[in-house]
Coordinates of N, CA and C in Angstrom, one line a residue:
L1 N 68.5 4.6 -38.0 CA 69.1 5.7 -37.5 C 68.8 5.7 -36.1
L2 N 69.8 5.8 -35.2 CA 69.8 5.8 -34.0 C 70.3 7.3 -33.3
L3 N 69.7 7.9 -32.4 CA 70.0 9.1 -31.9 C 70.2 9.1 -30.5
F4 N 71.3 9.5 -30.0 CA 71.7 9.5 -28.6 C 71.8 10.9 -28.2
P5 N 71.0 11.3 -27.1 CA 71.6 12.6 -26.7 C 72.5 12.5 -25.8
T6 N 73.5 13.9 -25.9 CA 74.5 14.0 -25.4 C 74.6 14.6 -24.1
G7 N 73.5 15.3 -23.8 CA 73.3 16.0 -22.1 C 72.1 15.4 -21.3
S8 N 72.5 15.5 -20.0 CA 71.3 15.2 -19.2 C 69.9 16.2 -19.2
S9 N 69.1 15.6 -18.7 CA 67.6 16.2 -18.8 C 67.4 16.6 -17.6
T10 N 66.9 17.5 -16.9 CA 66.7 17.8 -15.6 C 65.5 18.4 -15.7
A11 N 64.3 18.3 -15.0 CA 63.0 18.8 -14.7 C 63.3 20.2 -14.1
Q12 N 62.8 21.4 -14.6 CA 62.7 22.6 -14.0 C 61.4 23.2 -14.1
T13 N 60.8 24.1 -13.2 CA 59.6 24.8 -13.1 C 60.1 26.3 -12.5
V14 N 59.2 27.2 -13.2 CA 59.2 28.6 -12.4 C 57.6 28.9 -12.5
T15 N 57.4 29.8 -11.2 CA 56.2 30.0 -11.2 C 55.8 31.4 -10.8
Q16 N 55.1 32.1 -11.6 CA 54.7 33.5 -10.7 C 53.0 33.5 -11.1
T17 N 52.6 34.1 -9.7 CA 51.1 33.8 -9.6 C 50.4 35.2 -9.6
Q18 N 51.3 36.3 -9.5 CA 50.5 37.4 -9.4 C 49.8 38.1 -10.6
P19 N 48.8 38.6 -10.5 CA 48.1 38.9 -11.8 C 48.8 40.4 -12.0
Q20 N 48.0 41.0 -12.8 CA 48.3 42.4 -13.2 C 48.3 43.4 -11.8
M21 N 48.9 44.2 -11.7 CA 49.0 45.1 -10.4 C 48.9 46.6 -11.0
S22 N 48.2 47.4 -10.1 CA 48.4 49.0 -10.2 C 49.1 49.4 -9.3
V23 N 50.4 50.3 -9.6 CA 51.1 50.8 -8.5 C 51.1 52.3 -8.6
Q24 N 51.1 53.0 -7.9 CA 51.5 54.4 -7.5 C 52.9 54.7 -7.7
E25 N 53.3 55.9 -8.5 CA 54.7 56.0 -8.7 C 55.4 56.4 -7.3
A26 N 56.3 56.1 -7.1 CA 57.3 56.4 -5.7 C 57.0 54.7 -5.1
D27 N 56.0 54.1 -5.1 CA 55.4 52.9 -4.3 C 56.7 52.0 -4.5
T28 N 56.9 51.1 -3.6 CA 57.8 49.6 -3.6 C 56.6 48.7 -3.8
V29 N 57.2 48.0 -5.0 CA 56.2 46.8 -5.3 C 57.4 45.6 -5.5
T30 N 56.9 44.4 -4.9 CA 57.3 43.1 -4.6 C 56.5 42.1 -5.6
L31 N 57.5 41.5 -6.5 CA 57.0 40.5 -7.6 C 57.5 39.0 -7.0
D32 N 56.5 38.2 -6.7 CA 57.0 36.7 -6.3 C 57.1 35.9 -7.5
C33 N 58.3 34.7 -7.1 CA 58.5 34.0 -8.0 C 59.2 32.6 -7.2
T34 N 58.5 31.6 -7.5 CA 59.1 30.4 -7.1 C 59.5 29.3 -7.9
F35 N 60.5 28.6 -8.0 CA 61.1 27.6 -8.7 C 61.3 26.5 -8.3
D36 N 61.6 25.4 -9.1 CA 62.0 23.9 -8.7 C 63.2 23.3 -9.6
T37 N 64.1 22.9 -9.1 CA 65.1 22.3 -10.0 C 65.8 21.5 -9.3
S38 N 66.4 20.6 -9.9 CA 67.0 19.3 -9.2 C 68.3 19.6 -9.3
D39 N 69.0 20.4 -10.1 CA 70.5 21.1 -10.0 C 70.9 22.2 -8.9
S40 N 71.8 21.9 -8.4 CA 72.7 22.5 -7.3 C 73.3 23.9 -7.7
N41 N 73.3 23.8 -9.3 CA 74.3 24.9 -9.9 C 73.2 25.7 -10.7
Y42 N 72.7 26.9 -10.3 CA 71.7 27.6 -11.4 C 71.8 28.9 -11.3
Y43 N 71.3 29.6 -12.2 CA 71.3 31.3 -12.3 C 69.7 31.5 -12.4
L44 N 69.3 32.6 -11.8 CA 68.0 32.9 -11.7 C 67.9 34.5 -12.4
F45 N 66.7 34.7 -13.1 CA 66.8 36.0 -13.8 C 65.6 36.6 -13.5
W46 N 65.4 38.0 -13.6 CA 64.3 38.8 -13.9 C 64.5 39.7 -15.1
Y47 N 63.3 39.7 -15.6 CA 63.5 40.6 -17.0 C 62.1 41.2 -17.3
K48 N 62.2 42.3 -17.8 CA 60.8 43.1 -18.1 C 60.8 43.4 -19.4
Q49 N 59.6 43.2 -20.0 CA 59.3 43.6 -21.5 C 58.0 44.7 -21.3
P50 N 58.7 45.9 -21.7 CA 58.1 47.3 -21.7 C 57.0 47.0 -23.0
P51 N 56.1 48.2 -23.2 CA 55.3 48.0 -24.3 C 55.8 48.0 -25.4
S52 N 57.1 48.3 -25.7 CA 57.7 48.5 -27.0 C 57.9 47.0 -27.3
G53 N 58.0 46.0 -26.4 CA 58.2 44.6 -26.9 C 59.5 43.8 -26.5
E54 N 60.8 44.7 -26.6 CA 62.0 43.8 -26.3 C 62.0 43.6 -24.7
M55 N 62.8 42.4 -24.5 CA 63.4 41.9 -23.0 C 64.3 42.5 -22.6
V56 N 64.2 43.0 -21.4 CA 65.5 43.6 -20.7 C 65.7 43.2 -19.6
L57 N 66.8 42.5 -19.4 CA 67.5 41.8 -18.4 C 67.7 42.8 -17.3
I58 N 67.2 42.7 -16.2 CA 67.0 43.7 -14.9 C 67.9 43.1 -14.0
I59 N 68.2 41.7 -13.7 CA 69.1 41.6 -12.6 C 68.9 40.0 -12.8
R60 N 70.3 39.4 -12.1 CA 70.7 37.8 -12.2 C 71.2 37.7 -10.6
Q61 N 70.8 36.4 -10.4 CA 71.0 35.8 -9.0 C 72.0 34.7 -9.4
E62 N 72.9 34.2 -8.9 CA 73.7 33.0 -9.1 C 73.5 32.3 -7.7
A63 N 73.0 31.0 -8.1 CA 72.5 30.0 -6.7 C 73.7 30.0 -5.7
Y64 N 75.0 30.0 -5.9 CA 75.8 29.6 -5.0 C 76.4 31.0 -4.2
K65 N 75.8 32.2 -4.5 CA 76.2 33.3 -3.8 C 75.2 33.5 -2.8
Q66 N 75.6 33.9 -1.5 CA 74.6 34.0 -0.3 C 74.0 35.4 -0.5
E67 N 75.0 36.5 -0.9 CA 74.2 37.9 -1.0 C 73.3 37.7 -1.8
N68 N 72.0 38.4 -1.7 CA 71.2 38.9 -3.0 C 71.7 40.0 -3.8
A69 N 71.4 39.8 -5.0 CA 71.8 40.6 -6.1 C 71.0 42.1 -6.1
T70 N 71.6 43.3 -6.5 CA 70.9 44.3 -6.6 C 71.5 45.0 -7.5
N71 N 70.8 45.8 -8.4 CA 70.9 46.7 -9.4 C 69.9 48.2 -9.3
D72 N 70.8 49.3 -9.0 CA 70.0 50.4 -8.9 C 68.9 50.3 -7.9
R73 N 67.4 50.7 -8.5 CA 66.4 50.3 -7.5 C 65.7 49.1 -7.4
F74 N 66.3 48.4 -8.2 CA 66.1 46.7 -8.2 C 66.9 45.8 -7.3
S75 N 65.9 44.9 -6.5 CA 66.9 44.0 -5.7 C 66.1 42.8 -5.5
V76 N 66.6 41.6 -5.3 CA 66.0 40.2 -4.9 C 66.3 40.0 -3.6
N77 N 65.2 39.2 -3.2 CA 65.2 38.2 -2.3 C 65.1 36.9 -2.3
F78 N 66.3 36.4 -2.5 CA 66.8 35.1 -2.7 C 66.6 34.0 -1.7
Q79 N 65.8 32.7 -1.6 CA 65.6 32.0 -0.5 C 65.9 30.7 -1.3
R80 N 67.1 30.1 -1.2 CA 67.7 29.0 -1.8 C 66.8 27.8 -1.3
A81 N 66.7 27.6 -0.1 CA 65.9 26.5 0.7 C 64.1 26.7 0.5
D82 N 63.9 27.8 0.4 CA 62.4 28.0 0.1 C 62.0 28.0 -1.5
K83 N 63.2 27.8 -2.2 CA 63.1 28.2 -3.7 C 62.2 29.1 -4.0
S84 N 62.7 30.5 -3.3 CA 61.6 31.6 -3.8 C 62.9 32.9 -4.4
F85 N 62.5 33.5 -5.5 CA 63.1 34.5 -5.7 C 62.4 35.8 -6.1
S86 N 62.2 36.8 -5.2 CA 61.4 37.9 -5.4 C 62.1 39.2 -6.0
L87 N 61.6 39.7 -6.6 CA 61.9 41.1 -7.2 C 61.4 42.2 -6.4
R88 N 62.0 43.0 -5.9 CA 61.5 44.2 -5.4 C 62.2 45.6 -5.9
I89 N 60.9 46.3 -6.6 CA 61.3 47.6 -7.1 C 60.9 48.7 -6.3
S90 N 62.1 49.8 -6.0 CA 62.0 50.9 -5.0 C 62.0 51.6 -5.7
D91 N 60.7 52.9 -5.3 CA 60.5 54.2 -5.9 C 60.3 54.1 -7.4
S92 N 59.1 53.2 -7.2 CA 58.8 52.9 -8.8 C 58.5 54.2 -9.6
R93 N 58.7 53.9 -11.0 CA 58.4 55.1 -12.1 C 57.7 54.4 -13.3
L94 N 57.2 55.6 -13.7 CA 56.4 55.3 -15.1 C 57.0 54.5 -16.1
E95 N 58.2 54.6 -16.3 CA 59.1 53.7 -17.0 C 59.0 52.3 -16.5
D96 N 58.7 51.9 -15.3 CA 58.6 50.7 -14.8 C 57.4 49.8 -15.3
A97 N 56.7 50.5 -15.7 CA 55.2 49.7 -16.4 C 55.7 48.6 -17.7
A98 N 55.5 47.6 -17.3 CA 56.1 46.5 -18.1 C 55.4 45.0 -17.7
M99 N 55.6 44.0 -18.5 CA 55.0 42.8 -18.2 C 56.6 42.1 -17.5
Y100 N 56.7 41.6 -16.3 CA 57.9 40.9 -15.9 C 58.0 39.5 -15.9
F101 N 59.0 38.8 -16.1 CA 59.4 37.5 -16.3 C 60.6 37.1 -15.3
C102 N 60.2 36.3 -14.5 CA 61.4 35.3 -14.1 C 61.7 33.9 -14.5
A103 N 63.1 33.8 -14.7 CA 63.6 32.7 -15.5 C 64.5 31.9 -14.7
L104 N 64.8 30.8 -15.1 CA 65.9 29.8 -14.6 C 66.8 29.3 -15.5
R105 N 68.0 29.3 -15.2 CA 68.9 28.4 -16.3 C 69.6 27.6 -15.5
E106 N 70.1 26.4 -15.8 CA 70.8 25.6 -15.1 C 72.2 25.4 -15.7

């Protein structure tokens, strides 16, 4: 039996280094994410997972877009050259309490 992969495989990494954070309501919070990929066409995402457990997509950034994505109180600072993708939460609220995940898709 011979198996031949049909797609190419490229290495990618996503890193979040911040531990648990305590925040006051109405504060502005920045969550940092760095990534590495050899692909030039990719998408970056921020998700949150509240205590109820479901994963909720907050925001998406396309690698080829110059302007940073925004969604209500959520915005990103995407630095393609530095391979960084930070999430900014303005006017934080109680319902923002969650685990936050940065993700990359090629």
